[in-house]
């Protein structure tokens, strides 16, 4: 067992984990943050996407021990004071989901995308979401949601 | 996944010590190839030696002024290469290649040293390293790209040898074109073309069991740098992989098309 300390959604944790524990297992099974989903478990679908030190990563392709000392943000930490993040609102209003399984990963990746590129083209959004698979929507409304959220954030509105 | 001992040495020398005499130990860089392999039990290391805490492996720097080499540390991520102003200005073809590896999440974790040590036959970086005539710098020596890739997932690295940086001579022009597999984003075929004062180099990834150069096309392009030269190029059949979902004829055709696109992108 290894003892690691990390911040998850601004809260400090010290946990004992086996070396082989994946970051997603730490989040879901040890910390009970089940908003992060396991879709494929082969690091292809992106449903498990979280931020590690502000960058989106697939938490099924990273060991928990690698996150020692890091700040992790999950979908539970994106909204504040019970208020949805503009990206979450845009997924809602643009109907950017159907079954919703891929949505937490989509929202985390898409939010990092518009932070780094506040005014993306449709092509840049599609390229930026290549690591997130959705089997329901055909992506059109997801792309629309990301562009809408980018516009909202640029306008300073919440 | 089998359990293992996890180590985070603070120096390259300590990492080498942990690898020495332990055939079942493996190095961990960004883990974007290694973690999926471990999860499938395709490798069952007794020890994982993480390079993450070793200082000095994450730098991008130019050596010897404006005309000097561009040196990229082994732990620099694909995203850092793609978005580095220095790489974009000095070798834009390399920055563009890095920006097309895998997907955004993989580019945030995966590293240049990890990719080269893994030596996947369909990875993008091997094409850049070979076409640009780069040098792989390890804890004990420098290896020319021409001597580095020895076979399928095989390199000239010793079992306890660690890549610390990659040294790229800066070309006049370079570009990479790939036909990505739609699911994995690995190259079905990728071609990197580099035009330097000393001539043209062309490297092909994805099409064979390891990255290889197209010397006939290099000679034609050194004489006349025009995309039409790629129409005449014949890929040695022995260089092409067989038995996959792509026939050798299809791969040879894709090599021509990707070569033409890369040459055009160099203009």
Coordinates of C-alpha atoms in Angstrom, one line a residue:
Chain A
X1 CA 0.0 0.0 0.0
X2 CA 1.0 3.6 -0.7
X3 CA -0.1 6.7 1.2
X4 CA -0.9 9.6 -1.1
X5 CA -2.3 13.0 -0.5
X6 CA -4.2 15.0 -3.1
X7 CA -6.9 17.6 -3.5
X8 CA -10.1 16.6 -5.1
X9 CA -12.6 19.4 -5.8
X10 CA -10.7 21.7 -3.4
X11 CA -10.9 19.2 -0.6
X12 CA -7.7 17.6 0.8
X13 CA -7.5 13.8 1.1
X14 CA -4.9 11.4 2.5
X15 CA -5.6 7.9 1.3
X16 CA -4.0 4.5 1.3
X17 CA -4.1 2.8 -2.1
X18 CA -2.6 -0.2 -3.8
X19 CA 0.0 0.8 -6.4
X20 CA -2.2 -0.6 -9.1
X21 CA -5.3 1.4 -8.1
X22 CA -6.4 3.6 -11.1
X23 CA -7.3 7.2 -10.5
X24 CA -10.9 6.5 -11.5
X25 CA -11.1 3.7 -8.9
X26 CA -9.8 6.1 -6.3
X27 CA -12.4 8.7 -7.2
X28 CA -15.4 6.3 -7.5
X29 CA -14.7 3.6 -5.0
X30 CA -12.6 5.3 -2.3
X31 CA -14.0 8.8 -2.4
X32 CA -17.5 7.8 -3.7
X33 CA -17.5 10.4 -6.4
X34 CA -19.5 8.4 -8.9
X35 CA -20.1 11.3 -11.4
X36 CA -17.0 10.2 -13.2
X37 CA -18.0 7.2 -15.4
X38 CA -16.1 4.2 -16.6
X39 CA -17.2 3.5 -20.1
X40 CA -14.7 1.3 -22.0
X41 CA -12.0 0.9 -19.4
X42 CA -9.5 0.7 -22.3
X43 CA -8.8 4.4 -22.4
X44 CA -10.6 5.1 -25.6
X45 CA -14.1 6.5 -24.7
X46 CA -13.2 9.5 -22.5
X47 CA -16.2 9.0 -20.1
X48 CA -13.8 9.0 -17.2
X49 CA -12.2 12.4 -18.1
X50 CA -11.3 14.5 -15.1
X51 CA -8.8 17.4 -14.7
X52 CA -5.5 16.8 -13.1
X53 CA -3.8 20.1 -12.3
X54 CA -6.3 21.8 -14.7
X55 CA -5.7 19.4 -17.7
X56 CA -8.2 16.9 -18.9
X57 CA -7.0 13.3 -18.6
X58 CA -8.5 9.9 -18.8
X59 CA -8.7 8.8 -15.2
X60 CA -8.7 5.1 -16.2
X61 CA -5.3 5.6 -17.9
X62 CA -3.6 7.0 -14.8
X63 CA -2.6 5.5 -11.5
X64 CA -3.8 7.0 -8.3
X65 CA -0.2 7.1 -7.1
X66 CA 0.6 9.3 -10.0
X67 CA -1.9 11.9 -8.7
X68 CA 0.0 12.2 -5.4
X69 CA 0.3 15.9 -4.7
X70 CA -2.0 16.9 -7.6
X71 CA -5.3 18.9 -7.6
X72 CA -8.1 16.8 -9.3
X73 CA -11.4 18.3 -10.4
X74 CA -14.3 16.0 -11.3
X75 CA -17.8 16.8 -12.6
X76 CA -19.0 17.2 -9.0
X77 CA -16.5 20.1 -8.6
X78 CA -17.4 22.0 -11.7
X79 CA -20.5 23.6 -10.5
X80 CA -20.5 25.9 -7.5
X81 CA -23.1 26.8 -4.9
X82 CA -25.7 24.6 -6.6
X83 CA -25.4 26.6 -9.8
X84 CA -24.6 24.8 -13.0
X85 CA -21.4 25.7 -14.9
X86 CA -22.3 27.4 -18.3
X87 CA -21.1 24.3 -20.1
X88 CA -23.6 22.2 -18.1
X89 CA -26.3 24.7 -18.8
X90 CA -25.5 24.6 -22.5
X91 CA -25.6 20.8 -22.6
X92 CA -29.1 21.1 -21.0
X93 CA -30.5 23.8 -23.3
X94 CA -29.0 22.4 -26.5
X95 CA -30.0 18.8 -25.7
X96 CA -26.4 17.8 -25.9
X97 CA -27.1 14.3 -24.4
X98 CA -29.5 11.5 -24.7
X99 CA -28.5 8.6 -22.3
X100 CA -26.1 10.9 -20.5
X101 CA -23.4 8.3 -19.9
X102 CA -20.6 10.1 -21.8
X103 CA -21.7 13.5 -20.5
X104 CA -19.5 14.0 -17.4
X105 CA -16.4 13.3 -19.5
X106 CA -17.7 15.5 -22.4
X107 CA -18.3 18.4 -20.1
X108 CA -14.9 18.2 -18.4
X109 CA -13.0 18.0 -21.7
X110 CA -15.2 20.7 -23.4
X111 CA -14.7 23.1 -20.5
X112 CA -11.0 22.7 -20.7
X113 CA -11.2 23.2 -24.4
X114 CA -13.0 26.6 -24.1
X115 CA -10.7 27.7 -21.3
X116 CA -7.7 27.2 -23.6
X117 CA -9.5 28.4 -26.8
X118 CA -12.3 30.8 -25.8
X119 CA -13.6 31.2 -29.4
X120 CA -13.2 27.9 -31.1
X121 CA -14.5 27.0 -34.6
X122 CA -16.8 24.1 -35.0
X123 CA -13.9 22.2 -36.5
X124 CA -11.7 22.9 -33.5
X125 CA -14.5 21.7 -31.2
X126 CA -14.9 18.4 -33.2
X127 CA -11.1 17.9 -33.2
X128 CA -10.9 18.7 -29.5
X129 CA -13.6 16.2 -28.6
X130 CA -12.0 13.3 -30.5
X131 CA -11.1 11.5 -27.2
X132 CA -14.8 11.4 -26.1
X133 CA -17.2 9.0 -27.7
X134 CA -21.0 9.3 -27.7
X135 CA -23.1 6.5 -29.0
X136 CA -26.4 8.4 -28.9
X137 CA -26.3 11.9 -30.2
X138 CA -24.3 11.9 -33.4
X139 CA -22.4 14.8 -31.7
X140 CA -24.2 17.6 -33.4
X141 CA -26.0 18.9 -30.3
X142 CA -22.8 18.4 -28.3
X143 CA -20.9 20.6 -30.6
X144 CA -23.7 23.1 -30.5
X145 CA -23.6 23.1 -26.7
X146 CA -19.8 23.7 -26.6
X147 CA -20.1 26.6 -29.0
X148 CA -23.0 28.0 -27.0
X149 CA -21.1 27.7 -23.8
X150 CA -18.1 29.4 -25.3
X151 CA -20.3 32.3 -26.4
X152 CA -21.9 32.6 -22.9
X153 CA -18.5 32.6 -21.2
X154 CA -17.1 35.1 -23.7
X155 CA -20.1 37.4 -23.0
X156 CA -19.4 37.2 -19.3
X157 CA -22.9 36.0 -18.6
X158 CA -23.5 33.0 -16.4
Chain B
X1 CA -4.1 -5.6 -13.3
X2 CA -1.4 -7.3 -11.2
X3 CA 0.0 -5.3 -8.4
X4 CA 3.5 -4.0 -8.4
X5 CA 6.0 -1.9 -6.4
X6 CA 5.8 1.7 -7.4
X7 CA 8.9 3.9 -7.3
X8 CA 9.4 7.6 -7.8
X9 CA 13.2 8.2 -7.9
X10 CA 14.5 11.8 -7.8
X11 CA 17.3 11.3 -10.3
X12 CA 18.0 9.5 -13.5
X13 CA 20.9 7.6 -11.8
X14 CA 18.5 6.4 -9.1
X15 CA 16.1 5.2 -11.8
X16 CA 18.8 3.3 -13.6
X17 CA 19.8 1.6 -10.3
X18 CA 16.2 0.5 -9.8
X19 CA 16.1 -1.0 -13.3
X20 CA 19.5 -2.7 -13.1
X21 CA 19.4 -6.4 -12.6
X22 CA 15.6 -6.5 -12.5
X23 CA 14.2 -7.7 -15.9
X24 CA 10.7 -7.4 -14.5
X25 CA 10.9 -3.7 -13.8
X26 CA 9.4 -1.2 -16.2
X27 CA 9.7 2.6 -16.7
X28 CA 6.6 4.7 -16.5
X29 CA 6.5 8.1 -18.3
X30 CA 3.0 9.4 -19.3
X31 CA 1.6 5.9 -19.2
X32 CA -0.8 6.3 -22.2
X33 CA 0.5 3.1 -23.8
X34 CA 1.7 1.3 -20.7
X35 CA -1.4 1.6 -18.6
X36 CA -3.7 0.0 -21.3
X37 CA -1.1 -2.7 -21.7
X38 CA -1.0 -3.4 -17.9
X39 CA -4.8 -3.4 -17.7
X40 CA -4.9 -6.2 -20.3
X41 CA -2.1 -8.1 -18.4
X42 CA 0.0 -8.0 -21.6
X43 CA 2.8 -6.9 -19.3
X44 CA 3.1 -7.9 -15.7
X45 CA 6.0 -5.9 -14.2
X46 CA 7.1 -6.5 -10.6
X47 CA 8.2 -2.8 -10.3
X48 CA 7.1 0.4 -12.0
X49 CA 9.7 3.2 -12.0
X50 CA 8.0 6.6 -12.6
X51 CA 10.1 9.3 -14.1
X52 CA 7.7 12.1 -13.0
X53 CA 9.7 13.4 -10.1
X54 CA 13.0 13.7 -11.9
X55 CA 13.9 17.3 -12.5
X56 CA 15.2 18.5 -15.9
X57 CA 13.3 16.1 -18.2
X58 CA 10.6 18.6 -19.0
X59 CA 12.5 21.3 -20.8
X60 CA 12.3 22.5 -24.4
X61 CA 15.4 24.6 -25.4
X62 CA 17.4 25.7 -28.3
X63 CA 21.1 25.0 -28.1
X64 CA 23.8 27.0 -29.9
X65 CA 21.7 30.0 -30.9
X66 CA 19.2 30.5 -33.8
X67 CA 20.8 27.8 -36.0
X68 CA 21.4 25.3 -33.2
X69 CA 19.4 22.1 -32.4
X70 CA 16.0 22.1 -30.7
X71 CA 16.3 19.8 -27.6
X72 CA 13.1 18.4 -26.2
X73 CA 13.2 16.7 -22.8
X74 CA 11.9 13.1 -22.5
X75 CA 9.0 14.0 -20.3
X76 CA 7.6 16.8 -22.4
X77 CA 4.0 16.0 -23.3
X78 CA 2.6 15.9 -26.9
X79 CA 0.5 18.9 -26.0
X80 CA 3.5 20.9 -24.7
X81 CA 5.3 20.2 -28.0
X82 CA 2.2 21.2 -30.0
X83 CA 1.7 24.4 -28.1
X84 CA 5.3 25.5 -27.5
X85 CA 6.0 28.8 -29.3
X86 CA 9.6 27.7 -29.7
X87 CA 8.7 24.5 -31.5
X88 CA 6.0 26.1 -33.6
X89 CA 8.4 28.8 -34.7
X90 CA 11.5 26.6 -35.3
X91 CA 10.0 23.3 -36.5
X92 CA 6.3 23.9 -37.2
X93 CA 6.0 20.5 -38.9
X94 CA 6.9 18.8 -35.6
X95 CA 4.5 20.9 -33.5
X96 CA 1.7 20.0 -36.0
X97 CA 2.6 16.3 -35.8
X98 CA 2.4 16.4 -32.0
X99 CA -0.9 18.2 -32.1
X100 CA -2.4 15.3 -34.1
X101 CA -1.3 12.4 -31.8
X102 CA -4.2 10.5 -30.3
X103 CA -6.6 12.8 -28.7
X104 CA -6.5 15.8 -26.4
X105 CA -6.5 13.8 -23.1
X106 CA -3.7 11.5 -24.4
X107 CA -1.7 14.6 -25.5
X108 CA -2.0 16.0 -22.0
X109 CA -0.3 12.9 -20.5
X110 CA 1.7 11.1 -23.2
X111 CA 5.4 12.1 -23.6
X112 CA 7.9 12.1 -26.4
X113 CA 10.3 9.9 -24.5
X114 CA 7.6 7.4 -23.7
X115 CA 6.4 7.2 -27.3
X116 CA 10.0 6.6 -28.6
X117 CA 10.8 4.0 -26.0
X118 CA 7.5 2.2 -26.7
X119 CA 8.3 2.3 -30.5
X120 CA 4.8 1.5 -31.7
X121 CA 5.0 0.8 -35.4
X122 CA 2.0 3.2 -36.1
X123 CA 3.1 6.0 -33.7
X124 CA 3.7 9.5 -35.2
X125 CA 6.9 10.6 -33.4
X126 CA 9.1 7.9 -35.0
X127 CA 8.4 9.5 -38.4
X128 CA 9.5 12.9 -37.1
X129 CA 12.6 11.6 -35.4
X130 CA 13.7 9.6 -38.5
X131 CA 12.9 12.3 -41.1
X132 CA 14.4 15.1 -39.2
X133 CA 17.6 13.1 -38.5
X134 CA 17.2 13.5 -34.7
X135 CA 19.3 12.1 -32.0
X136 CA 18.0 10.1 -29.0
X137 CA 19.9 11.2 -25.9
X138 CA 20.0 8.7 -23.1
X139 CA 21.6 8.6 -19.6
X140 CA 24.8 7.2 -21.2
X141 CA 25.0 8.0 -25.0
X142 CA 23.5 9.5 -28.0
X143 CA 21.8 7.3 -30.6
X144 CA 21.2 8.5 -34.2
X145 CA 17.6 8.0 -35.3
X146 CA 18.8 5.8 -38.2
X147 CA 20.2 3.3 -35.6
X148 CA 17.5 3.6 -33.0
X149 CA 14.4 1.7 -34.4
X150 CA 15.4 -1.9 -34.7
X151 CA 12.1 -3.7 -35.2
X152 CA 8.5 -4.1 -34.1
X153 CA 8.3 -2.4 -30.7
X154 CA 12.1 -2.8 -30.6
X155 CA 14.8 -0.2 -30.2
X156 CA 18.5 0.1 -29.6
X157 CA 17.9 1.0 -25.9
X158 CA 19.5 -1.3 -23.3
X159 CA 17.2 -2.8 -20.7
X160 CA 18.3 -0.3 -18.0
X161 CA 18.8 2.7 -20.4
X162 CA 16.7 5.8 -20.0
X163 CA 15.9 8.4 -22.7
X164 CA 16.5 11.9 -21.3
X165 CA 16.0 14.1 -24.3
X166 CA 15.6 14.2 -28.1
X167 CA 17.8 16.5 -30.2
X168 CA 16.3 17.8 -33.4
X169 CA 18.4 19.6 -36.1
X170 CA 16.2 22.4 -37.5
X171 CA 15.2 21.8 -41.1
X172 CA 14.5 24.5 -43.8
X173 CA 11.0 23.0 -44.1
X174 CA 9.1 20.0 -42.9
X175 CA 5.6 18.6 -42.8
X176 CA 3.8 15.4 -41.7
X177 CA 0.7 14.0 -43.3
X178 CA -1.1 11.0 -41.9
X179 CA -4.1 8.9 -42.7
X180 CA -5.4 8.2 -39.1
X181 CA -7.2 5.1 -38.1
X182 CA -10.7 6.5 -37.4
X183 CA -11.0 4.8 -34.0
X184 CA -7.5 4.9 -32.5
X185 CA -6.0 7.9 -34.4
X186 CA -2.8 5.9 -34.9
X187 CA -1.4 6.3 -38.4
X188 CA -2.6 3.7 -40.9
X189 CA 0.1 5.5 -42.9
X190 CA 2.0 8.7 -41.9
X191 CA 4.7 10.4 -43.9
X192 CA 7.1 13.0 -42.7
X193 CA 9.2 15.0 -45.2
X194 CA 12.1 17.2 -44.1
X195 CA 14.1 19.5 -46.4
X196 CA 17.5 20.5 -45.1
X197 CA 20.6 22.1 -46.4
X198 CA 22.1 18.6 -46.8
X199 CA 19.2 17.1 -48.7
X200 CA 15.7 15.7 -48.2
X201 CA 14.7 12.9 -45.8
X202 CA 11.4 11.1 -45.9
X203 CA 10.2 8.7 -43.2
X204 CA 7.1 6.4 -43.2
X205 CA 5.3 5.2 -40.1
X206 CA 2.3 2.8 -39.9
X207 CA 3.0 1.0 -43.1
X208 CA 5.6 -1.5 -41.8
X209 CA 6.7 -3.3 -38.7
X210 CA 8.8 -0.3 -38.0
X211 CA 9.3 3.3 -39.3
X212 CA 11.5 3.4 -42.5
X213 CA 13.0 5.9 -44.9
X214 CA 12.1 6.2 -48.6
X215 CA 15.6 6.8 -50.1
X216 CA 14.5 6.7 -53.7
X217 CA 12.0 9.6 -53.0
X218 CA 14.6 11.4 -51.0
X219 CA 17.0 11.4 -54.0
X220 CA 14.2 12.6 -56.3
X221 CA 13.2 15.4 -54.0
X222 CA 16.7 16.5 -53.3
X223 CA 17.1 17.1 -57.1
X224 CA 13.6 18.6 -57.5
X225 CA 11.4 19.3 -54.5
X226 CA 8.0 18.8 -56.2
X227 CA 5.1 16.7 -55.1
X228 CA 4.8 14.9 -58.4
X229 CA 8.0 13.1 -57.6
X230 CA 6.0 10.9 -55.2
X231 CA 3.9 9.4 -58.1
X232 CA 7.0 7.5 -59.3
X233 CA 8.0 6.2 -55.8
X234 CA 7.9 2.5 -55.3
X235 CA 7.7 1.3 -51.7
X236 CA 10.0 -1.8 -51.2
X237 CA 7.4 -4.6 -50.6
X238 CA 9.5 -6.0 -47.8
X239 CA 9.0 -2.8 -45.8
X240 CA 5.2 -3.2 -45.8
X241 CA 3.3 -5.1 -43.2
X242 CA 1.0 -7.9 -44.2
X243 CA -1.9 -9.7 -42.7
X244 CA -3.7 -6.7 -41.2
X245 CA -6.9 -5.1 -42.5
X246 CA -4.9 -3.1 -45.1
X247 CA -3.4 -4.9 -48.1
X248 CA 0.2 -4.1 -49.1
X249 CA -1.1 -2.5 -52.3
X250 CA -3.4 -0.3 -50.4
X251 CA -0.6 0.7 -48.0
X252 CA 1.8 1.4 -50.9
X253 CA -0.8 3.7 -52.5
X254 CA -1.4 5.5 -49.2
X255 CA 2.3 6.1 -48.8
X256 CA 2.3 7.9 -52.2
X257 CA -0.7 10.0 -51.3
X258 CA 0.5 11.0 -47.8
X259 CA 4.0 11.7 -49.3
X260 CA 2.4 14.1 -51.8
X261 CA 0.4 15.8 -49.1
X262 CA 3.4 16.2 -46.9
X263 CA 5.5 17.6 -49.7
X264 CA 2.7 20.1 -50.6
X265 CA 2.4 21.1 -46.9
X266 CA 6.2 21.9 -47.0
X267 CA 5.8 24.5 -49.8

